[in-house]
Amino acid sequence: DDERMQWWRDSKFGMFIHWGAYSIVGGERGSKIAGGGAEWAMDKLDYTVEEYEKFPKMFNPVMFDADAWVKMAKDAGMKYIVITSKHHEGFCLWDSKVTDYDIMDISPFKRDIIKELAEACKKQGIKFCFYYSIVDWHHQQAQGNLYPNYNIAQHDDPSVVNPKFPKYFKNYMKPQVKELLTNYGDVGVVWFDGDWISDYTTEMGKELYDFIRDIQPNTIVNNRVDKGRTGMDGMNNKPGEFAGDFGTPEQEIPDTGIDSDWEACMTMNGTWGYKPDDTNWKSSEDLIHKLVDIVSKGGNFLLNIGPDGFGRFPAQSIRRLNAMGQWTKANGEA
Ligand code: JFZ
């Protein structure tokens, strides 16, 4: 296992990319501006499933350039990239055969984004990884009989029972994860999220974990593959307890080192998905300080970019990546 984790432990610094149909929306609807993360636009701005479908239908990021994205990550000193293959909204950035709600079928773009990114990563020698949301606001079986109230089942309320969820797990989630692990070469990490949903169970998590390791034995899986693994509580430092391969504290850094593998994920401002209204950018100095702090405590730093609907990184993010690249070059590997 140590051998399997080694590249990841050595990496220290990676790029998170939150990109989807929400990157068109930018967290705005008429006079309303969503609070917090704009990747939740569908829910926060009260779109129905049908209304929201217009965004995947117009998703056409003509400025997307996988090689340029990967180069920006590399130049910043990052060693891996984790992209949202599918966030809570349900729209898939790869050519999925189990749905039409994907980049090849519903969008005019018709380029497999995951494929282009995976190939660019391979070419430039950086690890390709993907995020996958267990929560799915678009899939009928993920909401079951609560449809179209797609977000009710998303709260971990034991009184909300969704008898169809196991079908979604078996006939949709697993086949999709298999596609991503079969058609895109080596996958460094599968990064799950949305484990809090009522009908997801630890048993499902264990099944998924084994399923992944069967397909790609070297792939690493984050702790949110288990049920209810969020924040610092979710660190996998209790012996014998199932919690994937590493913990994922979010927007926080532990006070001291921890006796397990962990990765702090953070935004540069206050949103994961693209949101022009959020100008609350952390300074480059602050981000460099955070990188040093995290690495000195034995963790990895997964720093987020929220590209816009055209496929551009925000200029503010590019400037910060450049500054971090100058620093990592001057101070050796992170
Ligand atoms: C989740 C997502 O809902 C969010 O959109 C983003 O993708 C983020 C990386 O993950 O949000 C969370 C998950 C866990 C916690 C907080 C927000 N937590 O542990 O407190």
mmCIF file of C-alpha atoms and ligand atoms in Angstrom:
data_model
loop_
_atom_site.group_PDB
_atom_site.id
_atom_site.type_symbol
_atom_site.label_atom_id
_atom_site.label_comp_id
_atom_site.label_asym_id
_atom_site.label_seq_id
_atom_site.Cartn_x
_atom_site.Cartn_y
_atom_site.Cartn_z
ATOM 1 C CA ASP A 1 0.000 0.000 0.000
ATOM 2 C CA ASP A 2 2.876 2.346 0.782
ATOM 3 C CA GLU A 3 4.108 1.688 -2.718
ATOM 4 C CA ARG A 4 0.725 2.542 -4.194
ATOM 5 C CA MET A 5 0.543 5.821 -2.213
ATOM 6 C CA GLN A 6 4.100 6.914 -2.940
ATOM 7 C CA TRP A 7 3.614 9.106 -6.019
ATOM 8 C CA TRP A 8 0.719 10.836 -4.276
ATOM 9 C CA ARG A 9 2.673 11.461 -1.063
ATOM 10 C CA ASP A 10 5.571 12.811 -3.098
ATOM 11 C CA SER A 11 3.321 15.068 -5.153
ATOM 12 C CA LYS A 12 2.345 17.522 -2.389
ATOM 13 C CA PHE A 13 0.567 19.950 -4.699
ATOM 14 C CA GLY A 14 -2.313 19.359 -7.135
ATOM 15 C CA MET A 15 -4.951 21.249 -9.091
ATOM 16 C CA PHE A 16 -8.669 20.815 -8.470
ATOM 17 C CA ILE A 17 -10.868 21.865 -11.395
ATOM 18 C CA HIS A 18 -14.588 22.508 -10.903
ATOM 19 C CA TRP A 19 -16.108 22.754 -14.352
ATOM 20 C CA GLY A 20 -19.561 22.018 -15.691
ATOM 21 C CA ALA A 21 -22.751 23.635 -16.961
ATOM 22 C CA TYR A 22 -22.720 25.761 -13.782
ATOM 23 C CA SER A 23 -19.676 27.501 -15.232
ATOM 24 C CA ILE A 24 -22.034 29.174 -17.725
ATOM 25 C CA VAL A 25 -24.443 30.238 -14.998
ATOM 26 C CA GLY A 26 -21.768 31.901 -12.853
ATOM 27 C CA GLY A 27 -24.041 31.797 -9.823
ATOM 28 C CA GLU A 28 -26.461 34.408 -11.233
ATOM 29 C CA ARG A 29 -30.121 34.291 -12.222
ATOM 30 C CA GLY A 30 -31.791 37.618 -12.920
ATOM 31 C CA SER A 31 -31.351 39.740 -9.837
ATOM 32 C CA LYS A 32 -30.423 36.737 -7.711
ATOM 33 C CA ILE A 33 -26.857 35.833 -6.825
ATOM 34 C CA ALA A 34 -26.224 32.444 -5.234
ATOM 35 C CA GLY A 35 -24.456 32.508 -1.869
ATOM 36 C CA GLY A 36 -21.323 30.390 -1.484
ATOM 37 C CA GLY A 37 -20.243 27.924 -4.139
ATOM 38 C CA ALA A 38 -21.650 28.649 -7.600
ATOM 39 C CA GLU A 39 -21.368 24.972 -8.619
ATOM 40 C CA TRP A 40 -24.617 24.636 -6.620
ATOM 41 C CA ALA A 41 -26.381 27.094 -8.971
ATOM 42 C CA MET A 42 -29.068 24.618 -10.026
ATOM 43 C CA ASP A 43 -30.234 24.114 -6.456
ATOM 44 C CA LYS A 44 -29.495 27.551 -5.037
ATOM 45 C CA LEU A 45 -31.157 29.436 -7.883
ATOM 46 C CA ASP A 46 -34.212 27.160 -7.858
ATOM 47 C CA TYR A 47 -33.966 25.727 -11.333
ATOM 48 C CA THR A 48 -36.186 22.776 -12.107
ATOM 49 C CA VAL A 49 -34.490 19.793 -13.741
ATOM 50 C CA GLU A 50 -36.086 20.701 -17.085
ATOM 51 C CA GLU A 51 -35.190 24.388 -16.894
ATOM 52 C CA TYR A 52 -31.594 23.639 -16.043
ATOM 53 C CA GLU A 53 -31.104 21.356 -19.043
ATOM 54 C CA LYS A 54 -30.720 24.402 -21.261
ATOM 55 C CA PHE A 55 -27.238 24.961 -19.858
ATOM 56 C CA PRO A 56 -25.706 21.622 -20.895
ATOM 57 C CA LYS A 57 -27.471 22.223 -24.225
ATOM 58 C CA MET A 58 -25.476 25.425 -24.722
ATOM 59 C CA PHE A 59 -22.208 24.255 -23.151
ATOM 60 C CA ASN A 60 -19.719 25.077 -25.889
ATOM 61 C CA PRO A 61 -16.362 26.044 -24.338
ATOM 62 C CA VAL A 62 -14.571 26.885 -27.561
ATOM 63 C CA MET A 63 -11.533 28.223 -25.679
ATOM 64 C CA PHE A 64 -10.893 24.951 -23.850
ATOM 65 C CA ASP A 65 -7.292 23.891 -24.389
ATOM 66 C CA ALA A 66 -6.306 20.825 -22.392
ATOM 67 C CA ASP A 67 -2.594 21.258 -23.105
ATOM 68 C CA ALA A 68 -2.658 24.848 -21.873
ATOM 69 C CA TRP A 69 -4.526 23.869 -18.686
ATOM 70 C CA VAL A 70 -2.076 21.100 -17.890
ATOM 71 C CA LYS A 71 0.865 23.367 -18.606
ATOM 72 C CA MET A 72 -0.490 25.997 -16.197
ATOM 73 C CA ALA A 73 -0.754 23.342 -13.492
ATOM 74 C CA LYS A 74 2.755 22.067 -14.170
ATOM 75 C CA ASP A 75 4.260 25.546 -14.261
ATOM 76 C CA ALA A 76 2.692 26.230 -10.858
ATOM 77 C CA GLY A 77 4.527 23.217 -9.430
ATOM 78 C CA MET A 78 1.500 20.932 -9.345
ATOM 79 C CA LYS A 79 1.896 17.207 -9.957
ATOM 80 C CA TYR A 80 -1.694 16.066 -10.464
ATOM 81 C CA ILE A 81 -5.057 17.315 -11.682
ATOM 82 C CA VAL A 82 -8.478 16.368 -10.296
ATOM 83 C CA ILE A 83 -11.373 17.414 -12.542
ATOM 84 C CA THR A 84 -15.110 17.184 -11.856
ATOM 85 C CA SER A 85 -16.194 14.492 -14.330
ATOM 86 C CA LYS A 86 -19.731 15.010 -12.990
ATOM 87 C CA HIS A 87 -20.760 17.388 -10.198
ATOM 88 C CA HIS A 88 -24.089 17.407 -8.323
ATOM 89 C CA GLU A 89 -25.868 18.898 -11.370
ATOM 90 C CA GLY A 90 -25.372 15.553 -13.151
ATOM 91 C CA PHE A 91 -23.907 16.795 -16.442
ATOM 92 C CA CYS A 92 -21.062 14.526 -17.607
ATOM 93 C CA LEU A 93 -17.893 15.883 -19.210
ATOM 94 C CA TRP A 94 -17.028 12.613 -20.948
ATOM 95 C CA ASP A 95 -18.564 10.348 -23.566
ATOM 96 C CA SER A 96 -20.768 8.230 -21.313
ATOM 97 C CA LYS A 97 -22.713 5.382 -22.864
ATOM 98 C CA VAL A 98 -25.179 5.138 -19.985
ATOM 99 C CA THR A 99 -26.640 8.629 -20.411
ATOM 100 C CA ASP A 100 -27.377 11.299 -22.991
ATOM 101 C CA TYR A 101 -26.754 13.973 -20.371
ATOM 102 C CA ASP A 102 -23.145 14.275 -21.433
ATOM 103 C CA ILE A 103 -20.821 16.403 -23.505
ATOM 104 C CA MET A 104 -21.155 14.247 -26.655
ATOM 105 C CA ASP A 105 -24.931 13.943 -26.746
ATOM 106 C CA ILE A 106 -26.592 17.001 -25.251
ATOM 107 C CA SER A 107 -23.935 19.662 -25.862
ATOM 108 C CA PRO A 108 -22.904 21.314 -29.127
ATOM 109 C CA PHE A 109 -19.237 20.952 -28.141
ATOM 110 C CA LYS A 110 -19.029 17.224 -28.906
ATOM 111 C CA ARG A 111 -15.461 16.847 -27.695
ATOM 112 C CA ASP A 112 -14.666 14.418 -24.888
ATOM 113 C CA ILE A 113 -13.180 16.804 -22.328
ATOM 114 C CA ILE A 114 -12.006 14.048 -20.012
ATOM 115 C CA LYS A 115 -10.222 12.339 -22.898
ATOM 116 C CA GLU A 116 -8.440 15.503 -24.007
ATOM 117 C CA LEU A 117 -7.380 16.270 -20.465
ATOM 118 C CA ALA A 118 -6.237 12.717 -19.718
ATOM 119 C CA GLU A 119 -4.155 12.699 -22.892
ATOM 120 C CA ALA A 120 -2.633 16.099 -22.175
ATOM 121 C CA CYS A 121 -1.725 14.912 -18.660
ATOM 122 C CA LYS A 122 -0.066 11.808 -20.010
ATOM 123 C CA LYS A 123 1.869 13.788 -22.616
ATOM 124 C CA GLN A 124 3.144 16.297 -20.054
ATOM 125 C CA GLY A 125 3.856 13.784 -17.310
ATOM 126 C CA ILE A 126 1.303 14.781 -14.700
ATOM 127 C CA LYS A 127 -1.199 12.471 -13.019
ATOM 128 C CA PHE A 128 -4.767 12.530 -14.267
ATOM 129 C CA CYS A 129 -7.476 12.138 -11.591
ATOM 130 C CA PHE A 130 -11.219 12.669 -11.506
ATOM 131 C CA TYR A 131 -13.871 13.825 -9.044
ATOM 132 C CA TYR A 132 -17.258 12.068 -9.198
ATOM 133 C CA SER A 133 -20.387 13.191 -7.341
ATOM 134 C CA ILE A 134 -22.544 10.523 -5.720
ATOM 135 C CA VAL A 135 -25.277 13.140 -5.467
ATOM 136 C CA ASP A 136 -27.025 13.599 -8.825
ATOM 137 C CA TRP A 137 -29.798 16.182 -9.166
ATOM 138 C CA HIS A 138 -30.586 15.194 -12.742
ATOM 139 C CA HIS A 139 -30.917 11.427 -12.473
ATOM 140 C CA GLN A 140 -34.457 10.333 -11.667
ATOM 141 C CA GLN A 141 -33.369 7.334 -9.613
ATOM 142 C CA ALA A 142 -31.035 9.419 -7.506
ATOM 143 C CA GLN A 143 -34.120 11.369 -6.425
ATOM 144 C CA GLY A 144 -36.505 8.433 -6.635
ATOM 145 C CA ASN A 145 -40.088 9.221 -5.810
ATOM 146 C CA LEU A 146 -39.086 12.681 -4.665
ATOM 147 C CA TYR A 147 -38.549 13.808 -8.246
ATOM 148 C CA PRO A 148 -38.664 16.614 -9.258
ATOM 149 C CA ASN A 149 -37.711 17.812 -5.775
ATOM 150 C CA TYR A 150 -34.200 16.801 -6.593
ATOM 151 C CA ASN A 151 -32.465 18.129 -3.551
ATOM 152 C CA ILE A 152 -34.658 16.702 -0.793
ATOM 153 C CA ALA A 153 -32.960 13.317 -0.871
ATOM 154 C CA GLN A 154 -29.585 15.015 -0.810
ATOM 155 C CA HIS A 155 -29.865 15.847 2.851
ATOM 156 C CA ASP A 156 -28.864 13.130 5.236
ATOM 157 C CA ASP A 157 -32.294 12.831 6.747
ATOM 158 C CA PRO A 158 -33.090 9.208 7.656
ATOM 159 C CA SER A 159 -36.806 9.901 7.253
ATOM 160 C CA VAL A 160 -36.245 10.516 3.551
ATOM 161 C CA VAL A 161 -36.154 7.110 1.935
ATOM 162 C CA ASN A 162 -35.459 6.636 -1.736
ATOM 163 C CA PRO A 163 -36.083 3.036 -2.825
ATOM 164 C CA LYS A 164 -34.657 3.649 -6.284
ATOM 165 C CA PHE A 165 -31.229 4.803 -5.147
ATOM 166 C CA PRO A 166 -29.663 1.288 -5.222
ATOM 167 C CA LYS A 167 -30.687 1.080 -8.892
ATOM 168 C CA TYR A 168 -28.879 4.318 -9.632
ATOM 169 C CA PHE A 169 -25.876 3.001 -7.737
ATOM 170 C CA LYS A 170 -25.780 -0.276 -9.657
ATOM 171 C CA ASN A 171 -26.926 0.728 -13.138
ATOM 172 C CA TYR A 172 -25.508 4.240 -13.399
ATOM 173 C CA MET A 173 -22.798 5.124 -10.885
ATOM 174 C CA LYS A 174 -20.798 1.925 -11.158
ATOM 175 C CA PRO A 175 -20.935 1.731 -14.970
ATOM 176 C CA GLN A 176 -19.878 5.374 -15.166
ATOM 177 C CA VAL A 177 -16.969 4.917 -12.802
ATOM 178 C CA LYS A 178 -15.994 1.873 -14.849
ATOM 179 C CA GLU A 179 -16.042 3.906 -18.077
ATOM 180 C CA LEU A 180 -13.787 6.501 -16.527
ATOM 181 C CA LEU A 181 -11.382 3.835 -15.290
ATOM 182 C CA THR A 182 -11.371 1.913 -18.546
ATOM 183 C CA ASN A 183 -11.274 4.418 -21.404
ATOM 184 C CA TYR A 184 -8.888 7.138 -20.220
ATOM 185 C CA GLY A 185 -5.662 5.404 -19.306
ATOM 186 C CA ASP A 186 -4.147 5.410 -15.839
ATOM 187 C CA VAL A 187 -6.193 7.218 -13.203
ATOM 188 C CA GLY A 188 -4.261 8.525 -10.195
ATOM 189 C CA VAL A 189 -7.156 9.261 -7.845
ATOM 190 C CA VAL A 190 -10.904 8.823 -7.817
ATOM 191 C CA TRP A 191 -12.225 11.663 -5.673
ATOM 192 C CA PHE A 192 -15.792 11.027 -4.497
ATOM 193 C CA ASP A 193 -18.146 13.613 -3.034
ATOM 194 C CA GLY A 194 -21.793 13.710 -1.973
ATOM 195 C CA ASP A 195 -21.464 10.792 0.437
ATOM 196 C CA TRP A 196 -23.956 12.443 2.810
ATOM 197 C CA ILE A 197 -26.984 11.576 0.652
ATOM 198 C CA SER A 198 -29.611 9.641 2.663
ATOM 199 C CA ASP A 199 -29.574 6.359 0.796
ATOM 200 C CA TYR A 200 -25.839 5.985 0.308
ATOM 201 C CA THR A 201 -24.264 3.441 2.674
ATOM 202 C CA THR A 202 -20.843 2.361 3.916
ATOM 203 C CA GLU A 203 -21.525 -1.014 2.243
ATOM 204 C CA MET A 204 -21.933 0.725 -1.096
ATOM 205 C CA GLY A 205 -18.719 2.599 -0.433
ATOM 206 C CA LYS A 206 -16.796 -0.601 0.247
ATOM 207 C CA GLU A 207 -18.256 -2.166 -2.874
ATOM 208 C CA LEU A 208 -17.190 0.848 -4.937
ATOM 209 C CA TYR A 209 -13.707 0.843 -3.456
ATOM 210 C CA ASP A 210 -13.169 -2.848 -4.310
ATOM 211 C CA PHE A 211 -14.726 -2.310 -7.730
ATOM 212 C CA ILE A 212 -12.214 0.453 -8.489
ATOM 213 C CA ARG A 213 -9.235 -1.533 -7.235
ATOM 214 C CA ASP A 214 -10.313 -4.499 -9.377
ATOM 215 C CA ILE A 215 -10.236 -2.352 -12.508
ATOM 216 C CA GLN A 216 -7.137 -0.282 -11.679
ATOM 217 C CA PRO A 217 -5.291 -1.763 -8.693
ATOM 218 C CA ASN A 218 -3.073 1.293 -8.260
ATOM 219 C CA THR A 219 -5.790 3.926 -8.188
ATOM 220 C CA ILE A 220 -6.138 5.853 -4.911
ATOM 221 C CA VAL A 221 -9.587 6.682 -3.509
ATOM 222 C CA ASN A 222 -10.469 9.539 -1.161
ATOM 223 C CA ASN A 223 -12.353 9.088 2.118
ATOM 224 C CA ARG A 224 -15.661 10.360 0.802
ATOM 225 C CA VAL A 225 -16.159 6.964 -0.829
ATOM 226 C CA ASP A 226 -17.397 6.075 2.660
ATOM 227 C CA LYS A 227 -20.636 7.421 4.086
ATOM 228 C CA GLY A 228 -20.527 10.719 5.987
ATOM 229 C CA ARG A 229 -16.812 11.394 5.642
ATOM 230 C CA THR A 230 -16.539 15.127 5.674
ATOM 231 C CA GLY A 231 -14.181 17.665 7.136
ATOM 232 C CA MET A 232 -11.688 16.817 9.824
ATOM 233 C CA ASP A 233 -14.016 14.200 11.323
ATOM 234 C CA GLY A 234 -13.557 12.204 8.191
ATOM 235 C CA MET A 235 -9.819 11.634 8.539
ATOM 236 C CA ASN A 236 -8.990 7.982 8.122
ATOM 237 C CA ASN A 237 -6.817 7.755 11.197
ATOM 238 C CA LYS A 238 -8.813 5.206 13.147
ATOM 239 C CA PRO A 239 -7.191 1.811 12.697
ATOM 240 C CA GLY A 240 -9.332 -0.854 11.074
ATOM 241 C CA GLU A 241 -11.961 1.639 10.000
ATOM 242 C CA PHE A 242 -12.888 1.930 6.341
ATOM 243 C CA ALA A 243 -12.385 5.446 4.986
ATOM 244 C CA GLY A 244 -10.737 5.112 1.609
ATOM 245 C CA ASP A 245 -7.052 5.988 1.259
ATOM 246 C CA PHE A 246 -6.797 9.584 2.422
ATOM 247 C CA GLY A 247 -8.725 12.270 4.296
ATOM 248 C CA THR A 248 -10.037 15.447 2.712
ATOM 249 C CA PRO A 249 -10.246 18.379 5.127
ATOM 250 C CA GLU A 250 -11.894 21.225 3.286
ATOM 251 C CA GLN A 251 -10.891 24.893 3.486
ATOM 252 C CA GLU A 252 -8.938 24.183 6.655
ATOM 253 C CA ILE A 253 -5.506 23.099 7.791
ATOM 254 C CA PRO A 254 -5.077 20.932 10.884
ATOM 255 C CA ASP A 255 -3.113 22.397 13.810
ATOM 256 C CA THR A 256 -0.577 19.604 13.778
ATOM 257 C CA GLY A 257 0.526 16.713 11.655
ATOM 258 C CA ILE A 258 -1.832 13.753 11.505
ATOM 259 C CA ASP A 259 -1.012 10.078 11.555
ATOM 260 C CA SER A 260 -2.668 9.332 8.232
ATOM 261 C CA ASP A 261 -2.661 10.537 4.643
ATOM 262 C CA TRP A 262 -4.574 13.747 4.061
ATOM 263 C CA GLU A 263 -5.128 16.417 1.463
ATOM 264 C CA ALA A 264 -6.496 19.882 2.167
ATOM 265 C CA CYS A 265 -8.653 21.187 -0.674
ATOM 266 C CA MET A 266 -9.202 24.913 -0.996
ATOM 267 C CA THR A 267 -10.560 27.615 -3.225
ATOM 268 C CA MET A 268 -8.637 30.756 -4.238
ATOM 269 C CA ASN A 269 -11.730 32.864 -3.479
ATOM 270 C CA GLY A 270 -14.901 31.487 -1.856
ATOM 271 C CA THR A 271 -16.393 29.376 -4.631
ATOM 272 C CA TRP A 272 -15.487 26.128 -6.403
ATOM 273 C CA GLY A 273 -17.424 26.830 -9.588
ATOM 274 C CA TYR A 274 -16.915 30.007 -11.655
ATOM 275 C CA LYS A 275 -18.519 33.037 -10.001
ATOM 276 C CA PRO A 276 -17.656 36.556 -11.177
ATOM 277 C CA ASP A 277 -19.376 38.077 -8.128
ATOM 278 C CA ASP A 278 -16.853 36.500 -5.761
ATOM 279 C CA THR A 279 -13.870 38.852 -5.644
ATOM 280 C CA ASN A 280 -12.723 37.677 -2.248
ATOM 281 C CA TRP A 281 -9.401 36.371 -3.548
ATOM 282 C CA LYS A 282 -6.718 35.040 -1.226
ATOM 283 C CA SER A 283 -3.380 36.701 -1.908
ATOM 284 C CA SER A 284 -0.559 34.791 -3.602
ATOM 285 C CA GLU A 285 1.460 35.163 -0.392
ATOM 286 C CA ASP A 286 -1.355 33.610 1.610
ATOM 287 C CA LEU A 287 -1.627 30.674 -0.819
ATOM 288 C CA ILE A 288 2.130 30.070 -0.734
ATOM 289 C CA HIS A 289 2.011 30.223 3.047
ATOM 290 C CA LYS A 290 -0.797 27.660 3.068
ATOM 291 C CA LEU A 291 1.176 25.353 0.772
ATOM 292 C CA VAL A 292 4.194 25.487 3.094
ATOM 293 C CA ASP A 293 2.032 25.000 6.173
ATOM 294 C CA ILE A 294 0.237 21.972 4.689
ATOM 295 C CA VAL A 295 3.360 20.315 3.318
ATOM 296 C CA SER A 296 5.242 20.852 6.584
ATOM 297 C CA LYS A 297 2.449 18.963 8.357
ATOM 298 C CA GLY A 298 2.654 16.059 5.928
ATOM 299 C CA GLY A 299 -0.400 16.860 3.815
ATOM 300 C CA ASN A 300 -1.106 17.553 0.172
ATOM 301 C CA PHE A 301 -2.604 20.797 -1.124
ATOM 302 C CA LEU A 302 -5.356 20.530 -3.734
ATOM 303 C CA LEU A 303 -5.967 24.068 -4.966
ATOM 304 C CA ASN A 304 -9.075 24.831 -7.000
ATOM 305 C CA ILE A 305 -9.666 26.601 -10.302
ATOM 306 C CA GLY A 306 -13.173 27.396 -11.579
ATOM 307 C CA PRO A 307 -12.860 27.931 -15.346
ATOM 308 C CA ASP A 308 -15.633 29.929 -17.038
ATOM 309 C CA GLY A 309 -18.136 28.666 -19.588
ATOM 310 C CA PHE A 310 -15.757 29.395 -22.457
ATOM 311 C CA GLY A 311 -12.946 27.333 -20.985
ATOM 312 C CA ARG A 312 -10.846 30.153 -19.552
ATOM 313 C CA PHE A 313 -9.211 30.187 -16.141
ATOM 314 C CA PRO A 314 -10.107 33.424 -14.328
ATOM 315 C CA ALA A 315 -7.288 35.969 -14.754
ATOM 316 C CA GLN A 316 -7.038 36.270 -10.962
ATOM 317 C CA SER A 317 -6.402 32.528 -10.747
ATOM 318 C CA ILE A 318 -3.778 32.611 -13.486
ATOM 319 C CA ARG A 319 -1.886 35.353 -11.659
ATOM 320 C CA ARG A 320 -1.865 33.313 -8.466
ATOM 321 C CA LEU A 321 -0.738 30.171 -10.286
ATOM 322 C CA ASN A 322 2.101 32.148 -11.842
ATOM 323 C CA ALA A 323 3.197 33.473 -8.462
ATOM 324 C CA MET A 324 3.127 30.008 -6.939
ATOM 325 C CA GLY A 325 5.143 28.691 -9.877
ATOM 326 C CA GLN A 326 7.813 31.319 -9.346
ATOM 327 C CA TRP A 327 7.947 30.412 -5.701
ATOM 328 C CA THR A 328 8.148 26.637 -6.221
ATOM 329 C CA LYS A 329 10.863 27.102 -8.828
ATOM 330 C CA ALA A 330 12.909 29.339 -6.554
ATOM 331 C CA ASN A 331 12.464 27.097 -3.510
ATOM 332 C CA GLY A 332 12.811 23.692 -5.068
ATOM 333 C CA GLU A 333 10.058 21.159 -5.304
ATOM 334 C CA ALA A 334 7.095 21.798 -3.032
HETATM 335 C C1 JFZ B 1 -18.638 19.479 -1.605
HETATM 336 C C2 JFZ B 1 -19.472 19.988 -2.759
HETATM 337 O O1 JFZ B 1 -20.817 20.109 -2.377
HETATM 338 C C3 JFZ B 1 -18.911 21.297 -3.236
HETATM 339 O O2 JFZ B 1 -19.685 21.794 -4.303
HETATM 340 C C4 JFZ B 1 -17.477 21.103 -3.680
HETATM 341 O O3 JFZ B 1 -17.420 20.213 -4.784
HETATM 342 C C5 JFZ B 1 -16.650 20.564 -2.509
HETATM 343 C C6 JFZ B 1 -15.238 20.220 -2.907
HETATM 344 O O4 JFZ B 1 -17.258 19.393 -1.955
HETATM 345 O O5 JFZ B 1 -18.905 20.322 -0.511
HETATM 346 C C7 JFZ B 1 -18.574 20.016 0.743
HETATM 347 C C8 JFZ B 1 -18.189 18.776 1.139
HETATM 348 C C9 JFZ B 1 -17.771 18.561 2.446
HETATM 349 C C10 JFZ B 1 -17.775 19.605 3.348
HETATM 350 C C11 JFZ B 1 -18.174 20.846 2.959
HETATM 351 C C12 JFZ B 1 -18.581 21.047 1.660
HETATM 352 N N1 JFZ B 1 -17.326 19.408 4.648
HETATM 353 O O6 JFZ B 1 -16.599 18.454 4.915
HETATM 354 O O7 JFZ B 1 -17.575 20.226 5.539
#
